[in-house]
XYZ file of C-alpha atoms in Angstrom:
143
model
C -2.347 40.894 -26.871
C -5.533 39.288 -25.601
C -8.625 41.435 -25.283
C -11.619 40.822 -23.057
C -14.860 42.679 -22.382
C -16.429 42.553 -18.916
C -19.479 44.096 -17.309
C -19.253 44.394 -13.542
C -22.192 45.933 -11.624
C -23.412 47.556 -14.860
C -20.016 49.137 -15.682
C -18.350 47.986 -18.897
C -14.622 47.293 -18.982
C -12.394 46.620 -21.976
C -9.316 44.753 -20.786
C -6.244 43.985 -22.867
C -3.524 41.788 -21.432
C -0.123 42.516 -22.932
C 3.302 41.104 -22.200
C 3.829 38.912 -19.168
C 7.380 38.842 -17.801
C 7.873 36.346 -14.970
C 4.936 37.269 -12.699
C 4.372 40.902 -13.902
C 1.684 41.497 -16.556
C 0.992 44.662 -18.521
C -2.786 45.194 -18.446
C -4.732 47.950 -20.194
C -8.200 48.657 -18.674
C -10.425 51.124 -20.630
C -7.265 52.664 -22.163
C -5.359 53.045 -18.878
C -2.215 50.868 -18.494
C -1.375 49.007 -15.279
C 1.471 46.751 -14.154
C -0.142 43.812 -12.380
C 1.788 41.436 -10.169
C 0.393 37.920 -10.346
C 0.824 35.238 -7.721
C 3.503 32.769 -8.612
C 2.262 29.267 -9.265
C 3.182 26.976 -6.418
C 5.816 24.435 -7.277
C 4.373 20.958 -7.558
C 5.025 18.839 -4.513
C 7.666 16.250 -5.017
C 6.452 12.824 -4.082
C 8.368 11.294 -1.245
C 9.685 7.817 -1.769
C 8.723 5.579 1.126
C 10.626 2.368 1.524
C 8.561 -0.234 3.307
C 10.216 -3.134 5.100
C 9.750 -6.525 3.523
C 6.479 -8.164 4.586
C 8.225 -11.342 5.628
C 10.696 -11.217 8.473
C 13.827 -13.329 8.446
C 13.304 -16.652 10.218
C 14.296 -16.593 13.882
C 17.128 -18.807 15.033
C 14.822 -20.823 17.288
C 12.009 -21.053 14.723
C 11.067 -24.537 13.538
C 12.567 -25.418 10.183
C 10.662 -26.670 7.165
C 10.726 -30.382 6.449
C 13.772 -31.428 4.445
C 12.379 -34.330 2.433
C 9.101 -35.259 0.766
C 6.131 -35.626 3.108
C 2.745 -37.336 2.885
C 0.512 -34.305 2.227
C -2.801 -36.169 2.434
C -2.855 -35.697 6.235
C -1.530 -32.141 6.074
C -3.170 -28.984 7.253
C -3.171 -26.789 4.144
C -3.195 -23.031 3.705
C -6.795 -21.864 3.189
C -5.587 -18.751 1.309
C -2.295 -17.137 0.227
C -0.304 -15.433 2.958
C 2.855 -15.318 5.065
C 3.644 -17.663 7.956
C 4.127 -15.477 11.045
C 4.300 -18.158 13.753
C 4.562 -21.928 14.059
C 3.062 -23.208 17.322
C 4.161 -26.866 17.029
C 7.307 -28.857 16.322
C 7.882 -32.332 14.899
C 6.973 -34.911 17.565
C 4.432 -32.733 19.400
C 1.089 -34.297 20.321
C -1.914 -32.155 19.323
C -5.623 -32.467 19.910
C -8.487 -31.284 17.741
C -8.837 -27.500 17.850
C -5.192 -26.751 18.734
C -3.619 -23.837 16.862
C -0.638 -25.075 14.844
C 0.195 -22.174 12.479
C -0.469 -18.429 12.347
C -0.925 -17.238 8.765
C -1.059 -13.526 7.934
C -3.306 -12.861 4.955
C -4.874 -9.564 3.867
C -3.316 -7.849 6.933
C -5.052 -10.239 9.317
C -3.527 -12.958 11.484
C -5.353 -16.268 10.994
C -4.924 -19.036 13.558
C -4.972 -22.344 11.699
C -6.160 -25.232 13.853
C -6.128 -28.983 13.513
C -9.364 -30.886 13.030
C -8.042 -34.111 14.574
C -5.763 -35.326 17.344
C -2.423 -36.859 16.520
C 1.321 -36.436 16.375
C 3.083 -33.796 14.259
C 5.249 -35.724 11.773
C 6.378 -32.800 9.596
C 6.417 -29.009 9.532
C 6.552 -28.087 5.840
C 7.056 -24.311 6.133
C 9.149 -21.788 8.037
C 8.400 -18.469 9.712
C 8.415 -15.645 7.176
C 7.695 -17.947 4.236
C 5.060 -16.933 1.696
C 2.584 -19.676 0.846
C -0.137 -20.116 -1.735
C -3.590 -21.606 -1.230
C -3.551 -25.398 -0.587
C 0.154 -25.425 0.330
C 0.793 -28.194 2.920
C 1.842 -26.592 6.207
C 1.886 -29.226 8.956
C 1.404 -33.009 8.690
C -0.414 -34.731 11.548
C -0.613 -38.543 11.698
């Protein structure tokens, strides 16, 4: 039995808490016994499992394919930061001019339009839609 002494508004109380069965406690206040019903503790919330779809979508049937063989990466536009390729705006054989958007790279929940700094012909597309790339990965080769 736990005993406590309280003073409330100048009145002294001696409280003894006896047995507690489920949510009913036997409490003795200044020698008088009471049955006190306590609030039940709320059950902890169960965390809901949320399944998120994969960040990268499956490549579309009409999406340009990645280059099959080795390419000359010295003339390639490279990924400025890690991300996922969300769109390829050019295909092998396309003529581009400086400032044209060639790839859309999603990084840190932002779409980044990657542009070419020179005019030329696209000789290789090194990545596919939905592919994850690291920094400095060759994306498109322009000769």
